[in-house]
Amino acid sequence: MPQKCRIKSSYELEAIPPYNFELTVHEPCGFHWISPFEIYSHGVMWTAAPLEPVGAVGLKLKSVISIHKPILSLTVFSKRKLTSSEEGKLLRNVERALGLKEDISGFYEMAKKHPAIQQAVTDLYGMRSAWSFDVFDRAIVALTSQNAPMNRTRQMINALIIAHGETVEFDDHVVQTWPTPQTIVEASVEGLRDECKLGYRVAYLKGIAKAIVDGECPSLEELEKMSPIQAKKSLMRLKGIGEYSA
């Protein structure tokens, strides 16, 4: 059953210019921002994101001014009123995942000296590399990408989200998003292997999920505070995550 989120909270988020919301969340190569099942139409994004201990919340975002004076409108839909701590955590996650405070002016200065890069700057002006909200969905992508073509990876991810992901109903839309680590810990090996077609990856996925539930895996915020070498070593302690995936 979908989780009905009816409590609304609205915010305005500023970004360092230039910032192109459409290119960031609806990238030209076709990758999603948070969930493969999110909805993008006429400059508006409806998606769902994890927020412990609340569960998944609905997000509606759109750009309200311009690339050079970027302000985003964010409406959060939740099943109950968020505490100030939960609200702060969510806003920090959105800011990081959208690259709102990422200053890329240095890249544009460098690009002026390299004509080969100029076309990319013109075509993708203001675009940021969108990030995830947590480690677990990135671990799922890493595991399902191993020894598999892109179509096979998409098949496994979609099956996993449909069978075990969270479904959020808000603002007349329904969005499915990633399963929680706890859900995967409790899921049967047979269901993950046969229904989701994960094969040998099941043991690794359940192991990573348990490590997160047990507090043995760093969060994205903790990883950001580490050096790249330290972060890589921390992730490679998870069975199934090798050097390339980390």
mmCIF file of C-alpha atoms in Angstrom:
data_model
loop_
_atom_site.group_PDB
_atom_site.id
_atom_site.type_symbol
_atom_site.label_atom_id
_atom_site.label_comp_id
_atom_site.label_asym_id
_atom_site.label_seq_id
_atom_site.Cartn_x
_atom_site.Cartn_y
_atom_site.Cartn_z
ATOM 1 C CA MET A 1 0.000 0.000 0.000
ATOM 2 C CA PRO A 2 1.291 3.491 -0.819
ATOM 3 C CA GLN A 3 2.358 5.646 2.093
ATOM 4 C CA LYS A 4 0.040 8.647 1.938
ATOM 5 C CA CYS A 5 1.935 11.854 2.680
ATOM 6 C CA ARG A 6 -0.409 14.779 3.256
ATOM 7 C CA ILE A 7 1.536 17.131 5.563
ATOM 8 C CA LYS A 8 3.119 19.898 3.450
ATOM 9 C CA SER A 9 6.126 22.088 4.210
ATOM 10 C CA SER A 10 7.455 24.624 1.706
ATOM 11 C CA TYR A 11 10.945 26.089 1.308
ATOM 12 C CA GLU A 12 13.015 28.223 -1.054
ATOM 13 C CA LEU A 13 16.563 27.055 -1.715
ATOM 14 C CA GLU A 14 19.297 29.216 -3.205
ATOM 15 C CA ALA A 15 22.050 27.866 -5.443
ATOM 16 C CA ILE A 16 25.412 29.274 -6.505
ATOM 17 C CA PRO A 17 24.963 30.576 -10.082
ATOM 18 C CA PRO A 18 24.958 29.557 -12.788
ATOM 19 C CA TYR A 19 22.600 26.690 -11.921
ATOM 20 C CA ASN A 20 20.390 24.762 -14.348
ATOM 21 C CA PHE A 21 17.766 22.751 -12.451
ATOM 22 C CA GLU A 22 16.400 20.911 -15.492
ATOM 23 C CA LEU A 23 19.789 19.644 -16.673
ATOM 24 C CA THR A 24 20.745 18.613 -13.134
ATOM 25 C CA VAL A 25 17.681 16.482 -12.330
ATOM 26 C CA HIS A 26 16.690 15.486 -15.855
ATOM 27 C CA GLU A 27 20.094 14.905 -17.384
ATOM 28 C CA PRO A 28 20.583 14.592 -21.154
ATOM 29 C CA CYS A 29 21.945 11.038 -20.834
ATOM 30 C CA GLY A 30 18.664 9.927 -19.273
ATOM 31 C CA PHE A 31 19.762 9.018 -15.736
ATOM 32 C CA HIS A 32 17.336 9.664 -12.896
ATOM 33 C CA TRP A 33 18.105 11.854 -9.877
ATOM 34 C CA ILE A 34 16.909 9.776 -6.897
ATOM 35 C CA SER A 35 14.543 7.075 -8.168
ATOM 36 C CA PRO A 36 14.016 5.493 -11.608
ATOM 37 C CA PHE A 37 10.287 5.956 -10.990
ATOM 38 C CA GLU A 38 10.350 9.679 -10.266
ATOM 39 C CA ILE A 39 8.265 11.990 -12.472
ATOM 40 C CA TYR A 40 9.510 15.026 -14.385
ATOM 41 C CA SER A 41 7.126 17.197 -16.409
ATOM 42 C CA HIS A 42 7.269 20.808 -17.648
ATOM 43 C CA GLY A 43 10.074 21.820 -15.311
ATOM 44 C CA VAL A 44 8.635 20.153 -12.183
ATOM 45 C CA MET A 45 10.102 17.114 -10.429
ATOM 46 C CA TRP A 46 8.132 14.753 -8.196
ATOM 47 C CA THR A 47 10.296 12.216 -6.409
ATOM 48 C CA ALA A 48 10.672 10.464 -3.061
ATOM 49 C CA ALA A 49 13.614 10.314 -0.683
ATOM 50 C CA PRO A 50 14.474 8.422 2.508
ATOM 51 C CA LEU A 51 14.370 10.250 5.821
ATOM 52 C CA GLU A 52 14.988 8.315 9.017
ATOM 53 C CA PRO A 53 13.087 7.698 11.214
ATOM 54 C CA VAL A 54 10.116 9.128 9.286
ATOM 55 C CA GLY A 55 10.347 6.880 6.246
ATOM 56 C CA ALA A 56 10.180 8.067 2.654
ATOM 57 C CA VAL A 57 8.910 11.600 2.021
ATOM 58 C CA GLY A 58 7.598 13.120 -1.187
ATOM 59 C CA LEU A 59 9.508 15.976 -2.814
ATOM 60 C CA LYS A 60 8.191 18.443 -5.372
ATOM 61 C CA LEU A 61 10.771 20.790 -6.860
ATOM 62 C CA LYS A 62 10.910 23.452 -9.532
ATOM 63 C CA SER A 63 13.067 26.424 -10.478
ATOM 64 C CA VAL A 64 11.299 29.716 -9.851
ATOM 65 C CA ILE A 65 13.706 32.343 -11.177
ATOM 66 C CA SER A 66 16.641 31.904 -13.589
ATOM 67 C CA ILE A 67 19.965 30.190 -14.174
ATOM 68 C CA HIS A 68 21.811 33.340 -13.091
ATOM 69 C CA LYS A 69 19.608 33.997 -10.035
ATOM 70 C CA PRO A 70 18.797 30.410 -9.107
ATOM 71 C CA ILE A 71 16.118 29.799 -6.510
ATOM 72 C CA LEU A 72 14.334 26.467 -6.210
ATOM 73 C CA SER A 73 10.891 25.916 -4.767
ATOM 74 C CA LEU A 74 10.765 22.765 -2.619
ATOM 75 C CA THR A 75 7.586 21.286 -1.164
ATOM 76 C CA VAL A 76 8.017 18.335 1.194
ATOM 77 C CA PHE A 77 5.134 15.924 1.764
ATOM 78 C CA SER A 78 5.323 13.737 4.870
ATOM 79 C CA LYS A 79 2.978 11.507 6.862
ATOM 80 C CA ARG A 80 3.548 13.624 9.985
ATOM 81 C CA LYS A 81 5.029 16.990 10.849
ATOM 82 C CA LEU A 82 8.824 16.894 10.748
ATOM 83 C CA THR A 83 10.875 17.849 13.775
ATOM 84 C CA SER A 84 13.398 20.674 13.379
ATOM 85 C CA SER A 85 16.194 18.081 13.362
ATOM 86 C CA GLU A 86 14.527 15.999 10.640
ATOM 87 C CA GLU A 87 13.797 19.123 8.626
ATOM 88 C CA GLY A 88 17.414 20.277 8.854
ATOM 89 C CA LYS A 89 18.725 16.863 7.828
ATOM 90 C CA LEU A 90 16.403 16.705 4.821
ATOM 91 C CA LEU A 91 17.314 20.199 3.606
ATOM 92 C CA ARG A 92 21.043 19.429 3.932
ATOM 93 C CA ASN A 93 20.529 16.238 1.925
ATOM 94 C CA VAL A 94 18.629 18.064 -0.814
ATOM 95 C CA GLU A 95 21.273 20.801 -0.958
ATOM 96 C CA ARG A 96 24.081 18.260 -1.245
ATOM 97 C CA ALA A 97 22.264 15.948 -3.672
ATOM 98 C CA LEU A 98 21.503 18.839 -6.052
ATOM 99 C CA GLY A 99 24.928 20.454 -5.765
ATOM 100 C CA LEU A 100 23.359 23.782 -4.805
ATOM 101 C CA LYS A 101 26.504 25.084 -3.067
ATOM 102 C CA GLU A 102 28.941 23.692 -5.601
ATOM 103 C CA ASP A 103 30.910 26.565 -7.155
ATOM 104 C CA ILE A 104 31.946 25.635 -10.702
ATOM 105 C CA SER A 105 33.206 29.076 -11.753
ATOM 106 C CA GLY A 106 36.784 27.757 -11.721
ATOM 107 C CA PHE A 107 35.852 25.084 -14.256
ATOM 108 C CA TYR A 108 34.361 27.696 -16.589
ATOM 109 C CA GLU A 109 37.512 29.813 -16.352
ATOM 110 C CA MET A 110 39.615 26.781 -17.228
ATOM 111 C CA ALA A 111 37.279 25.863 -20.102
ATOM 112 C CA LYS A 112 37.927 29.246 -21.790
ATOM 113 C CA LYS A 113 41.460 28.039 -22.518
ATOM 114 C CA HIS A 114 40.301 24.763 -24.084
ATOM 115 C CA PRO A 115 38.115 25.131 -27.190
ATOM 116 C CA ALA A 116 37.291 21.416 -27.141
ATOM 117 C CA ILE A 117 35.400 21.881 -23.864
ATOM 118 C CA GLN A 118 33.561 25.035 -24.910
ATOM 119 C CA GLN A 119 30.729 23.200 -26.684
ATOM 120 C CA ALA A 120 30.016 21.146 -23.565
ATOM 121 C CA VAL A 121 29.951 24.345 -21.494
ATOM 122 C CA THR A 122 27.462 25.877 -23.941
ATOM 123 C CA ASP A 123 25.219 22.815 -24.098
ATOM 124 C CA LEU A 124 25.309 22.008 -20.368
ATOM 125 C CA TYR A 125 25.655 25.478 -18.862
ATOM 126 C CA GLY A 126 24.773 25.474 -15.162
ATOM 127 C CA MET A 127 24.419 21.697 -14.875
ATOM 128 C CA ARG A 128 25.637 19.910 -11.722
ATOM 129 C CA SER A 129 26.325 16.239 -11.089
ATOM 130 C CA ALA A 130 23.356 15.117 -9.010
ATOM 131 C CA TRP A 131 24.108 13.004 -5.937
ATOM 132 C CA SER A 132 22.229 10.338 -4.052
ATOM 133 C CA PHE A 133 20.611 10.676 -0.630
ATOM 134 C CA ASP A 134 22.292 7.701 1.027
ATOM 135 C CA VAL A 135 24.896 4.977 0.681
ATOM 136 C CA PHE A 136 22.498 2.059 0.290
ATOM 137 C CA ASP A 137 20.988 2.912 -3.088
ATOM 138 C CA ARG A 138 24.494 3.588 -4.466
ATOM 139 C CA ALA A 139 25.549 0.176 -3.147
ATOM 140 C CA ILE A 140 22.584 -1.388 -4.966
ATOM 141 C CA VAL A 141 23.622 0.312 -8.208
ATOM 142 C CA ALA A 142 27.217 -0.852 -7.720
ATOM 143 C CA LEU A 143 26.236 -4.478 -7.059
ATOM 144 C CA THR A 144 23.751 -4.695 -9.927
ATOM 145 C CA SER A 145 26.267 -3.139 -12.340
ATOM 146 C CA GLN A 146 28.849 -5.833 -11.712
ATOM 147 C CA ASN A 147 29.162 -8.341 -14.569
ATOM 148 C CA ALA A 148 25.971 -7.049 -16.170
ATOM 149 C CA PRO A 149 25.031 -4.934 -19.216
ATOM 150 C CA MET A 150 23.014 -1.763 -18.592
ATOM 151 C CA ASN A 151 19.664 -3.352 -19.508
ATOM 152 C CA ARG A 152 20.241 -6.186 -17.037
ATOM 153 C CA THR A 153 21.187 -3.671 -14.316
ATOM 154 C CA ARG A 154 17.993 -1.701 -14.925
ATOM 155 C CA GLN A 155 15.959 -4.907 -14.836
ATOM 156 C CA MET A 156 17.347 -5.875 -11.418
ATOM 157 C CA ILE A 157 16.968 -2.377 -9.938
ATOM 158 C CA ASN A 158 13.387 -1.969 -11.164
ATOM 159 C CA ALA A 159 12.390 -5.423 -9.902
ATOM 160 C CA LEU A 160 13.944 -4.699 -6.508
ATOM 161 C CA ILE A 161 12.157 -1.354 -6.145
ATOM 162 C CA ILE A 162 8.802 -2.762 -7.282
ATOM 163 C CA ALA A 163 9.026 -5.750 -4.924
ATOM 164 C CA HIS A 164 10.626 -4.160 -1.865
ATOM 165 C CA GLY A 165 10.791 -0.381 -2.312
ATOM 166 C CA GLU A 166 8.748 2.283 -0.593
ATOM 167 C CA THR A 167 5.765 3.777 -2.432
ATOM 168 C CA VAL A 168 4.747 7.352 -1.635
ATOM 169 C CA GLU A 169 1.483 9.008 -2.660
ATOM 170 C CA PHE A 170 1.502 12.817 -2.626
ATOM 171 C CA ASP A 171 0.315 15.812 -4.645
ATOM 172 C CA ASP A 172 -1.802 13.531 -6.908
ATOM 173 C CA HIS A 173 1.280 11.475 -7.844
ATOM 174 C CA VAL A 174 2.588 8.069 -6.811
ATOM 175 C CA VAL A 175 6.365 7.512 -6.742
ATOM 176 C CA GLN A 176 8.227 4.316 -5.921
ATOM 177 C CA THR A 177 11.693 4.586 -4.450
ATOM 178 C CA TRP A 178 14.477 2.399 -3.070
ATOM 179 C CA PRO A 179 14.023 -0.238 -0.372
ATOM 180 C CA THR A 180 15.425 0.498 3.071
ATOM 181 C CA PRO A 181 18.318 -1.562 4.478
ATOM 182 C CA GLN A 182 15.950 -2.957 7.143
ATOM 183 C CA THR A 183 13.537 -4.171 4.444
ATOM 184 C CA ILE A 184 16.329 -6.048 2.673
ATOM 185 C CA VAL A 185 17.594 -7.561 5.926
ATOM 186 C CA GLU A 186 14.098 -8.964 6.508
ATOM 187 C CA ALA A 187 13.509 -10.052 2.888
ATOM 188 C CA SER A 188 13.854 -13.723 1.966
ATOM 189 C CA VAL A 189 16.895 -14.885 0.051
ATOM 190 C CA GLU A 190 14.644 -16.792 -2.347
ATOM 191 C CA GLY A 191 12.531 -13.745 -3.158
ATOM 192 C CA LEU A 192 15.540 -11.538 -3.827
ATOM 193 C CA ARG A 193 17.224 -14.213 -5.907
ATOM 194 C CA ASP A 194 14.245 -15.420 -7.938
ATOM 195 C CA GLU A 195 11.763 -12.518 -8.035
ATOM 196 C CA CYS A 196 14.360 -9.770 -8.364
ATOM 197 C CA LYS A 197 16.793 -11.897 -10.388
ATOM 198 C CA LEU A 198 19.786 -10.844 -8.260
ATOM 199 C CA GLY A 199 21.542 -14.219 -8.320
ATOM 200 C CA TYR A 200 24.825 -14.328 -6.408
ATOM 201 C CA ARG A 201 24.448 -10.645 -5.481
ATOM 202 C CA VAL A 202 21.832 -11.462 -2.813
ATOM 203 C CA ALA A 203 24.402 -12.409 -0.163
ATOM 204 C CA TYR A 204 26.353 -9.192 -0.763
ATOM 205 C CA LEU A 205 23.207 -7.031 -0.738
ATOM 206 C CA LYS A 206 21.926 -8.515 2.516
ATOM 207 C CA GLY A 207 25.389 -8.169 4.065
ATOM 208 C CA ILE A 208 25.622 -4.480 3.180
ATOM 209 C CA ALA A 209 22.069 -3.871 4.402
ATOM 210 C CA LYS A 210 22.891 -5.504 7.741
ATOM 211 C CA ALA A 211 26.092 -3.470 8.072
ATOM 212 C CA ILE A 212 24.100 -0.255 7.619
ATOM 213 C CA VAL A 213 21.397 -1.324 10.082
ATOM 214 C CA ASP A 214 24.081 -2.284 12.623
ATOM 215 C CA GLY A 215 25.854 1.071 12.227
ATOM 216 C CA GLU A 216 28.933 -0.490 10.653
ATOM 217 C CA CYS A 217 28.789 1.540 7.438
ATOM 218 C CA PRO A 218 29.487 5.299 7.261
ATOM 219 C CA SER A 219 26.786 7.664 6.029
ATOM 220 C CA LEU A 220 27.319 10.010 3.096
ATOM 221 C CA GLU A 221 27.826 12.879 5.551
ATOM 222 C CA GLU A 222 30.534 10.888 7.354
ATOM 223 C CA LEU A 223 32.178 9.911 4.069
ATOM 224 C CA GLU A 224 32.323 13.567 3.001
ATOM 225 C CA LYS A 225 34.416 14.385 6.055
ATOM 226 C CA MET A 226 36.991 11.704 5.185
ATOM 227 C CA SER A 227 39.829 11.951 2.721
ATOM 228 C CA PRO A 228 39.166 10.114 -0.571
ATOM 229 C CA ILE A 229 41.547 7.343 0.506
ATOM 230 C CA GLN A 230 39.857 6.917 3.892
ATOM 231 C CA ALA A 231 36.378 6.915 2.340
ATOM 232 C CA LYS A 232 37.431 4.315 -0.209
ATOM 233 C CA LYS A 233 38.881 2.049 2.466
ATOM 234 C CA SER A 234 35.728 2.358 4.564
ATOM 235 C CA LEU A 235 33.503 1.337 1.672
ATOM 236 C CA MET A 236 35.752 -1.533 0.628
ATOM 237 C CA ARG A 237 35.194 -3.128 4.031
ATOM 238 C CA LEU A 238 31.727 -3.975 2.751
ATOM 239 C CA LYS A 239 31.775 -7.402 1.132
ATOM 240 C CA GLY A 240 30.886 -7.018 -2.545
ATOM 241 C CA ILE A 241 32.291 -3.496 -2.866
ATOM 242 C CA GLY A 242 35.647 -3.547 -4.593
ATOM 243 C CA GLU A 243 38.051 -0.781 -5.534
ATOM 244 C CA TYR A 244 36.163 0.271 -8.650
ATOM 245 C CA SER A 245 32.742 0.326 -6.970
ATOM 246 C CA ALA A 246 34.089 2.251 -3.968
#
